[in-house]
CSV table of C-alpha atoms in Angstrom, one decimal:
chain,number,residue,atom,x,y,z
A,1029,UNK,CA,6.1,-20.5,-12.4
A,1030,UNK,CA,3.2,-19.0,-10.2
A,1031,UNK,CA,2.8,-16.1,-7.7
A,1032,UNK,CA,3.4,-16.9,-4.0
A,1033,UNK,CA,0.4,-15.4,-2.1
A,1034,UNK,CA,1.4,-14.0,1.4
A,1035,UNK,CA,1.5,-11.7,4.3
A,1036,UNK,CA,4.0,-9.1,5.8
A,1037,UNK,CA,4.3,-9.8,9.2
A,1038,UNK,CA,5.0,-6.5,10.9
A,1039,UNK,CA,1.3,-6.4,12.0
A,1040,UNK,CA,1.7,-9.2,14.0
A,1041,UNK,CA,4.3,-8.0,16.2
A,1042,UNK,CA,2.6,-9.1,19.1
A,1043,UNK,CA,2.8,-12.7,18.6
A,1044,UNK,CA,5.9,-14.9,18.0
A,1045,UNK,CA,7.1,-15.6,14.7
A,1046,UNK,CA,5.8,-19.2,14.8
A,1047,UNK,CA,2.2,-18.0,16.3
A,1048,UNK,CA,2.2,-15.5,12.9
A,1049,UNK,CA,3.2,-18.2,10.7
A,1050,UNK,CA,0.4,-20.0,11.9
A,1051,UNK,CA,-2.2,-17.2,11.5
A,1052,UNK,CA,-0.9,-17.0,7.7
A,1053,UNK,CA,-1.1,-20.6,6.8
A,1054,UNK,CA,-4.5,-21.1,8.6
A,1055,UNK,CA,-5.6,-18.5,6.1
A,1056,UNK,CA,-4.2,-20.5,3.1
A,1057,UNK,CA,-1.3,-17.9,2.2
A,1058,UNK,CA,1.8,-19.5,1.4
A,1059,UNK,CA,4.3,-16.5,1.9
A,1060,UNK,CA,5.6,-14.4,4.6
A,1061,UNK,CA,7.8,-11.2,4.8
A,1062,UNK,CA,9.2,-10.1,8.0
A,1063,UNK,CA,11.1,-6.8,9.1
A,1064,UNK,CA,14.2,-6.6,9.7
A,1065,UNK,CA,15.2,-3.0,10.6
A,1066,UNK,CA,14.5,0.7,9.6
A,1067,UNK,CA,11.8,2.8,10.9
A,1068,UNK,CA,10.4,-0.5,13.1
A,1069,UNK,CA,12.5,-3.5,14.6
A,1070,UNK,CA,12.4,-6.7,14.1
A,1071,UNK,CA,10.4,-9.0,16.9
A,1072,UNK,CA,10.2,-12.0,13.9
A,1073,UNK,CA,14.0,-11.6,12.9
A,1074,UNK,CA,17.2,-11.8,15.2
A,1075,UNK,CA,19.0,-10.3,12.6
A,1076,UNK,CA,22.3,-10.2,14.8
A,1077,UNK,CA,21.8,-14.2,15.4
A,1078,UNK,CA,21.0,-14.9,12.1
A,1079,UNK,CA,24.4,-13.0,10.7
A,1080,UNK,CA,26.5,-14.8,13.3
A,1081,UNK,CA,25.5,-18.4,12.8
A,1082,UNK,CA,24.8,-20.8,10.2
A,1083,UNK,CA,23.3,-22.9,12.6
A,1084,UNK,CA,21.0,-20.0,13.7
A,1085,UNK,CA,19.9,-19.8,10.1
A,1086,UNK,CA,19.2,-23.3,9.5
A,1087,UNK,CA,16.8,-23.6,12.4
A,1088,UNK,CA,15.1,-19.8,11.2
A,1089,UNK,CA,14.3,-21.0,7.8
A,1090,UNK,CA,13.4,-24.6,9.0
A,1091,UNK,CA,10.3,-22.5,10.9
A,1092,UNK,CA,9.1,-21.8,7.6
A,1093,UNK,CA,9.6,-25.0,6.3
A,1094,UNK,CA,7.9,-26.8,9.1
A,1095,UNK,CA,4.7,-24.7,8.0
A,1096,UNK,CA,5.2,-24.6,4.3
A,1097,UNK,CA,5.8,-21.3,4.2
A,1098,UNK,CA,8.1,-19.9,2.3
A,1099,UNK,CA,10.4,-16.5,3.5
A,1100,UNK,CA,9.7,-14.3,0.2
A,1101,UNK,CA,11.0,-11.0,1.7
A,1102,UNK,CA,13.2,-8.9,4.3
A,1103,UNK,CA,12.0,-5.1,5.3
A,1104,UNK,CA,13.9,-3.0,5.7
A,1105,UNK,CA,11.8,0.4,5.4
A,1106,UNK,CA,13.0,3.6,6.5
A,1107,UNK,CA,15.4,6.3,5.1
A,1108,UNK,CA,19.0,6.0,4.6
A,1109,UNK,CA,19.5,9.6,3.3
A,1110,UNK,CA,17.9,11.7,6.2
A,1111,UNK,CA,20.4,14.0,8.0
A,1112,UNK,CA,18.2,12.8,11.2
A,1113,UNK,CA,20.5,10.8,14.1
A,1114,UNK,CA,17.8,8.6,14.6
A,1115,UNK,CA,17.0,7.9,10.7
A,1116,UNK,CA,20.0,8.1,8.3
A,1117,UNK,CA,22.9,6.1,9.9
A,1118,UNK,CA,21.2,3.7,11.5
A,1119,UNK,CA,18.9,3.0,8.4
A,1120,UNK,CA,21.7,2.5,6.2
A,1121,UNK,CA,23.6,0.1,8.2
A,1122,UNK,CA,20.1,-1.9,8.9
A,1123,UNK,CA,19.7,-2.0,5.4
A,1124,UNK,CA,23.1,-3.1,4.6
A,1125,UNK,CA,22.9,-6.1,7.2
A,1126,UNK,CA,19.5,-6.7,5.7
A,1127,UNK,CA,21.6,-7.8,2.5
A,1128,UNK,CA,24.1,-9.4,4.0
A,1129,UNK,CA,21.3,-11.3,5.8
A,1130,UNK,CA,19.4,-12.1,2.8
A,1131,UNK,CA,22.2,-13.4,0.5
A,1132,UNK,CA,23.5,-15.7,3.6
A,1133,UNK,CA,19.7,-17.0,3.7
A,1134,UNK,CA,19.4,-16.7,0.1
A,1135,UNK,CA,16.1,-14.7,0.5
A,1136,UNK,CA,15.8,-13.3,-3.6
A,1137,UNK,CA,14.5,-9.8,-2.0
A,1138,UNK,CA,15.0,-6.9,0.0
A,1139,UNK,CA,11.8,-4.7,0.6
A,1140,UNK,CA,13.5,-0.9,1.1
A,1141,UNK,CA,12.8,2.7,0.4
A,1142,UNK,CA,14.9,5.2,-1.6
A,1143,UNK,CA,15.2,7.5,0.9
A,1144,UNK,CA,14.9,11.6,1.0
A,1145,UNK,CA,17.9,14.1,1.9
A,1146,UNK,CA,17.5,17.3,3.2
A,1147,UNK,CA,17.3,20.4,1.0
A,1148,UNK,CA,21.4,21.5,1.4
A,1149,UNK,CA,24.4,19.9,3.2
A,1150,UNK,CA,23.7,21.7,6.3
A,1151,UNK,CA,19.7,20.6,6.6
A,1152,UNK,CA,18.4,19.3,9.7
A,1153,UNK,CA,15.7,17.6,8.7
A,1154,UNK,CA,14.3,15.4,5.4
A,1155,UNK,CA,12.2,17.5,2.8
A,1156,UNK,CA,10.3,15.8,0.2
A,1157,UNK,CA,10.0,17.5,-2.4
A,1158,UNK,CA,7.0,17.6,-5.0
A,1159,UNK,CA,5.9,20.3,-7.8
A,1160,UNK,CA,8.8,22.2,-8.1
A,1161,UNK,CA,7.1,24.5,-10.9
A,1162,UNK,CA,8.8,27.7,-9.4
A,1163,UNK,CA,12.1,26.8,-9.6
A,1164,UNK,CA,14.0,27.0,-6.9
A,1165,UNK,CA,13.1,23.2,-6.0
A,1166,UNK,CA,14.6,21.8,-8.5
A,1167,UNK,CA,17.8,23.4,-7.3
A,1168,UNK,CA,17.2,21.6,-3.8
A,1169,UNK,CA,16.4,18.0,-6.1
A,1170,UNK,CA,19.8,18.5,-7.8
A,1171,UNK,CA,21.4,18.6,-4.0
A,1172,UNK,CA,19.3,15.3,-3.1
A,1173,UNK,CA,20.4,13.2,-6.3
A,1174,UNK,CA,23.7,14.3,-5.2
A,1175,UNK,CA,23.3,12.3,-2.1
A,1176,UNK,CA,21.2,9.9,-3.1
A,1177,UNK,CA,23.0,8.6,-6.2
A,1178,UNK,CA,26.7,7.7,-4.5
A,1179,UNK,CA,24.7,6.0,-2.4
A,1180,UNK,CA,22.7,3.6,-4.1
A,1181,UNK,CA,25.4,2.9,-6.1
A,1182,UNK,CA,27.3,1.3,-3.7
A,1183,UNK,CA,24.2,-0.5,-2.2
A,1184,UNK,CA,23.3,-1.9,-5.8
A,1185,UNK,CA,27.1,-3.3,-5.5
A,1186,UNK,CA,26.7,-5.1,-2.6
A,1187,UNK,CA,23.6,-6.7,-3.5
A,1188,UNK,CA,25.3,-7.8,-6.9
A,1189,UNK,CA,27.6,-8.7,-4.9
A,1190,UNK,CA,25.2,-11.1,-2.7
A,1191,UNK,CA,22.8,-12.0,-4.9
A,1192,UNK,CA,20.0,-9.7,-3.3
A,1193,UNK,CA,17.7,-7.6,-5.4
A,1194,UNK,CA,16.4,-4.4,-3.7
A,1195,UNK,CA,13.0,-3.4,-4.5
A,1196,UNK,CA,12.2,0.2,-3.3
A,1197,UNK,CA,8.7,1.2,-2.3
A,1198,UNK,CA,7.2,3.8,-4.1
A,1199,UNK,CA,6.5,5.4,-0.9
A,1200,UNK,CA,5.8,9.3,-0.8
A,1201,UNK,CA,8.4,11.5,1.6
A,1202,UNK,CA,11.2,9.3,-0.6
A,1203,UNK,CA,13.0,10.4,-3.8
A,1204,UNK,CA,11.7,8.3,-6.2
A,1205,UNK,CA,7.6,7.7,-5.6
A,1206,UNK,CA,6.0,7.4,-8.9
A,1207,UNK,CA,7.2,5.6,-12.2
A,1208,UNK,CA,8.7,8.5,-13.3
A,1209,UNK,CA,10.6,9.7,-10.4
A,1210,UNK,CA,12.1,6.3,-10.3
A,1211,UNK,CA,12.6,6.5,-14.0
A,1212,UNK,CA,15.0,9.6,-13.5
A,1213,UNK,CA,16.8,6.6,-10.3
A,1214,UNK,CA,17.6,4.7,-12.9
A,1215,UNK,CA,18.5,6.6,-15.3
A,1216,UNK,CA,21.3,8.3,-12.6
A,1217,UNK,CA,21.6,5.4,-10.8
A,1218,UNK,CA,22.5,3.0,-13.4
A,1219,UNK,CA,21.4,-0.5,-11.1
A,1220,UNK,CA,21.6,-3.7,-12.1
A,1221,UNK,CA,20.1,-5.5,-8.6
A,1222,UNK,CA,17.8,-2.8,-7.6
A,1223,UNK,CA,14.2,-2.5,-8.6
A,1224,UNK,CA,10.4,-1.6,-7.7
A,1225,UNK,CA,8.6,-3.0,-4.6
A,1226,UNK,CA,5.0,-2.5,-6.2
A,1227,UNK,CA,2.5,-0.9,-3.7
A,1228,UNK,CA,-0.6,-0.2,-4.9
A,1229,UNK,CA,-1.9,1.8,-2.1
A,1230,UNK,CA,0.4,4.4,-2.3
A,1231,UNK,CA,0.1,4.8,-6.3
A,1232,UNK,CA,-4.0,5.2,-5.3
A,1233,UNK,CA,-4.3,8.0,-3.0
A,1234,UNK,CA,-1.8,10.1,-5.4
A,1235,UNK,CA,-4.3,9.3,-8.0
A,1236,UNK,CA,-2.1,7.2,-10.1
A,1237,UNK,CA,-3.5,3.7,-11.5
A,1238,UNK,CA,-1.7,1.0,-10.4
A,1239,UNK,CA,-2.5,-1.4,-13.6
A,1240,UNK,CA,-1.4,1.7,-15.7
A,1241,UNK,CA,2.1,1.9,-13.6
A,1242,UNK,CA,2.5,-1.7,-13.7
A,1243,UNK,CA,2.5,-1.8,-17.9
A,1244,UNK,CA,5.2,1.3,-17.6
A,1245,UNK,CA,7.4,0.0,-15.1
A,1246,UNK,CA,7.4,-3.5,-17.1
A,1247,UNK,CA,10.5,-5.3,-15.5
A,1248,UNK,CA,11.6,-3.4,-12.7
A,1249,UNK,CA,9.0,-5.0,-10.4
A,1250,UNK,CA,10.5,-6.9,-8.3
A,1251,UNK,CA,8.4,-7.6,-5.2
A,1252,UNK,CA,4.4,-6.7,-4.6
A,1253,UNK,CA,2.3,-5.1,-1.5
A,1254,UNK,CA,-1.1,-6.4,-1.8
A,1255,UNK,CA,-2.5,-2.7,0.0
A,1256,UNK,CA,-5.8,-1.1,-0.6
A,1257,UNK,CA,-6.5,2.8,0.1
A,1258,UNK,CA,-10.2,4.1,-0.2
A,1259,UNK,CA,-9.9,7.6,-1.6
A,1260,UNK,CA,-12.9,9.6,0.4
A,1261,UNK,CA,-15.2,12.4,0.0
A,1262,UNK,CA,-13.1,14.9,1.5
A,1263,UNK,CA,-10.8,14.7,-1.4
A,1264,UNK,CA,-13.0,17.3,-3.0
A,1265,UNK,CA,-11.9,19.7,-1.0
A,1266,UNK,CA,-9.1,18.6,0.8
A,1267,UNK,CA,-6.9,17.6,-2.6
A,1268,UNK,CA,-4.4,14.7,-1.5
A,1269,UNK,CA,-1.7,17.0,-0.2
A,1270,UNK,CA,-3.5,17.8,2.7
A,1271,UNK,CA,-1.5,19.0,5.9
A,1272,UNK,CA,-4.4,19.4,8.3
A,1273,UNK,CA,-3.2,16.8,10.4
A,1274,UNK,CA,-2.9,16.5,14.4
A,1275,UNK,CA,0.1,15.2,16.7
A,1276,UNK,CA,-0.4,11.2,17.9
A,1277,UNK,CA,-3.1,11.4,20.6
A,1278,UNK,CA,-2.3,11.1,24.1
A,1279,UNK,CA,-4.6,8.4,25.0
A,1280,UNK,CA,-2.7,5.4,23.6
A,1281,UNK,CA,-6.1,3.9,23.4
A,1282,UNK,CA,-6.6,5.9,20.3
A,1283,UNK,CA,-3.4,5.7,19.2
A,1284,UNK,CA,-3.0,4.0,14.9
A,1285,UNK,CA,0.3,1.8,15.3
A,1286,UNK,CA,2.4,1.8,11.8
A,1287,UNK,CA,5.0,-0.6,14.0
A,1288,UNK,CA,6.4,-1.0,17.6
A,1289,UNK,CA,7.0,1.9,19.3
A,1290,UNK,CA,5.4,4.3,16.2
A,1291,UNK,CA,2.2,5.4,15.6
A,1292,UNK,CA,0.1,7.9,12.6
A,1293,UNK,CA,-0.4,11.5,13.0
A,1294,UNK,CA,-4.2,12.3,13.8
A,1295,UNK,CA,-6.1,12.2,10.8
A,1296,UNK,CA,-8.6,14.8,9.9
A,1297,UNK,CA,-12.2,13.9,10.7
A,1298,UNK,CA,-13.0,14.1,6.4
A,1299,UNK,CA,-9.8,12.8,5.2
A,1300,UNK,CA,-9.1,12.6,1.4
A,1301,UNK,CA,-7.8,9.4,1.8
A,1302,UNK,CA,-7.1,6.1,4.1
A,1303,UNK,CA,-5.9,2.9,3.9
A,1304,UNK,CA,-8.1,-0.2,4.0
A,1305,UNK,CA,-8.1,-3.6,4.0
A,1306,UNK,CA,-7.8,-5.4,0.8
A,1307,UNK,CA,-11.4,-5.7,-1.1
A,1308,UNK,CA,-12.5,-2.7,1.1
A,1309,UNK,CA,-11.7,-0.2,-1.7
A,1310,UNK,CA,-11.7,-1.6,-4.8
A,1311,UNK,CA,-13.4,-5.3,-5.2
A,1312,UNK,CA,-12.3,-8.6,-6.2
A,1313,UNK,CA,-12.7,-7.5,-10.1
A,1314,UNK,CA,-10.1,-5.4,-9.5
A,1315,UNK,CA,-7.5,-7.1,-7.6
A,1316,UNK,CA,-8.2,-10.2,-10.9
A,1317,UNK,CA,-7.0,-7.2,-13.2
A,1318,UNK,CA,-4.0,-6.4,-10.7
A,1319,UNK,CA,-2.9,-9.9,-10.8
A,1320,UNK,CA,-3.2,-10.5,-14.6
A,1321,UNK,CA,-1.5,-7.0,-15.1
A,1322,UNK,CA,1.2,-8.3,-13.1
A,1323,UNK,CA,1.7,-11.7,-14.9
A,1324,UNK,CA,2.2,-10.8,-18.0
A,1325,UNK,CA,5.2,-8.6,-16.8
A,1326,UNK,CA,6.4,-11.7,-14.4
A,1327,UNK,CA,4.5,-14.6,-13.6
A,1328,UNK,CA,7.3,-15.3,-10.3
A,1329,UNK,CA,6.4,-12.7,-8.3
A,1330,UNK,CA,5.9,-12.9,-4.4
A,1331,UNK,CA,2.7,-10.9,-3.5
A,1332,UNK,CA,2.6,-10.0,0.3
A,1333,UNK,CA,-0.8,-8.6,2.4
A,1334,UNK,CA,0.2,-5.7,4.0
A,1335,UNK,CA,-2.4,-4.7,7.1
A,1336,UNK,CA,-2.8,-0.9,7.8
A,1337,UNK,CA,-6.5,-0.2,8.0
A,1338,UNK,CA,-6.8,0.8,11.3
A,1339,UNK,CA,-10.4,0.1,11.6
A,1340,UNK,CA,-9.9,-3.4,11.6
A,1341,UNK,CA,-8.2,-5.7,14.1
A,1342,UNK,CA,-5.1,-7.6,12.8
A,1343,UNK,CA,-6.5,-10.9,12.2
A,1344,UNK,CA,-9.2,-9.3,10.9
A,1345,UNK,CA,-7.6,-7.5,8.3
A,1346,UNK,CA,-5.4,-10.1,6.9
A,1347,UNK,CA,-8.3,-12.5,6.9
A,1348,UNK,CA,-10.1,-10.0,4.6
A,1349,UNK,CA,-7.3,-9.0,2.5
A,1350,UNK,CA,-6.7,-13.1,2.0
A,1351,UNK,CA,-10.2,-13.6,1.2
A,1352,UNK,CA,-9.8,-10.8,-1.3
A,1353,UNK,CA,-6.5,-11.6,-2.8
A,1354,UNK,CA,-6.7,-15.4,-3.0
A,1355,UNK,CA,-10.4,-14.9,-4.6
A,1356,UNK,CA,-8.4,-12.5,-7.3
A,1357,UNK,CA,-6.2,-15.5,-7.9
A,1358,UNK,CA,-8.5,-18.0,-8.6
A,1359,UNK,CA,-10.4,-15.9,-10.8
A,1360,UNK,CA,-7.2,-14.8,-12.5
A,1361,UNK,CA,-5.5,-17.9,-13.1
A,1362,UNK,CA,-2.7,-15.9,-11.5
């Protein structure tokens, strides 16, 4: 048993799924996860192909093969519970094909989020909520369980059903986000084939400790995001719950793309917080303690580079983060 180092594609939506491949296994990682619906599409997935034919499938997974890569992961981020159009319908049905797809490719993993409702059955819009010390939140959490728990029922039966795991992102703006918050999923949900997607990145710039959540969550980690965030200077004043943001500039030029056709909010000029490329905000010390956290909870994990830090190009990035991570292995024994 040993971890399978590799990338998530999505930030190479430019090239074809071959040319990523290639960019991957030049850089010695031995994994790739590709998207397959949700809040961005799928340019390295033809997920209605791949349902349809057998044949289709074959010659996908022989793409990998050819490389020696393996497929570790489909992605299917975005959120099944929002009373949005363009967000809740869609994403629910993306995900379910995502599971059908996976158990017809036999992929062990389904990378997805939990999700957020709005605050009543009438709500336009998701609302996250957090730090519902005054009360009346809680009443609006009660209405989002409602939602949420029918539903993930039946999606944990579908992947028992195909022999699919789901591993939800701890993902702020989703229901559960922390250990605890997904904790109180299981606890309502009851699932036996759904579990944690482990995303450091997210657990950092809430000021959580990612080696600490690994110990508590034990088991339920199913799937790993290698992602680094440098928490900044502005944090002092700022807090992490900072809504001083802009809309997406007009000049695409300066425009952060989070996938095709979607790009970040404008950030402050002193943010609290952004995310980096692996080893650019914590070091290779680090990421060895990661690792060796993580095998002593499951020494068969697949452990994916996922590229945000818009500073860098996207060759650059993942060539830094595998630098960084494959360093961490060797020095772990991982």
């Amino acid at each position: 048993m040993a971890f399978t180092y590799g990338a998530y594609t999505a930030c190479l939506q430019d090239r074809t799924l071959e040319e990523a491949l290639d960019v991957l296994a030049g850089l010695g990682l031995t994994g790739a996860e590709v998207n397959t619906g949700g809040f961005i599409p799928s340019p390295h997935a033809p997920v209605d192909l791949l349902l349809a034919s057998e044949r289709a499938r074959r010659d996908y997974l022989a793409v990998f093969a050819d490389r020696g890569m393996a497929l570790t992961g489909l992605t299917v981020s975005g959120n099944p519970l929002s009373p949005l159009p363009s967000e809740g319908l869609g994403h629910a049905e993306d995900l379910r094909r995502t599971i059908e797809l996976a158990g017809a490719l036999e992929v062990p993993e389904v990378v997805a989020m939990s999700g957020t409702p709005g605050t009543d059955p009438g709500a336009r819009y998701p609302a996250w909520i957090v730090n519902p010390w005054n009360g009346i939140e809680l009443e609006i959490l009660e209405h989002q369980w409602s939602v949420a728990v029918p539903f993930w029922k039946r999606i944990d039966a579908l992947a028992r059903e195909r022999d699919v795991k789901v591993a939800l992102e701890l993902h702020p703006r989703n229901i559960a986000f922390s250990p605890p918050s997904f904790e109180e999923f299981v606890e309502r949900v009851e699932p036996t084939h759904i579990g944690v997607n482990l995303d450091p990145s997210h657990l950092f710039w809430q000021q959580m400790e990612p080696i600490d959540c690994i110990e508590r969550l034990g088991s339920h980690i199913l799937h790993v995001h290698a992602k680094d965030t440098a928490v900044l200077a502005g944090a002092a004043t700022r807090g992490v719950l900072d809504t001083d943001f802009g809309p997406v500039p007009e000049d695409p030029a300066q425009r952060t793309p989070t996938g095709i056709g979607h790009w970040c909010s404008t950030w402050p000029e002193d943010p609290a917080w952004r995310f980096v490329a692996l080893g650019e905000g914590h070091d290779v010390g680090y990421w060895t303690r990661f690792l060796q956290a993580l095998a002593a909870v499951d020494a068969d994990l697949s452990i994916n580079i996922e590229h945000e830090d818009a500073a860098l190009g996207r060759i650059e990035g993942i060539e830094r983060g595998a630098r960084t991570l494959l360093a961490a292995a060797e020095a772990s024994g991982a």
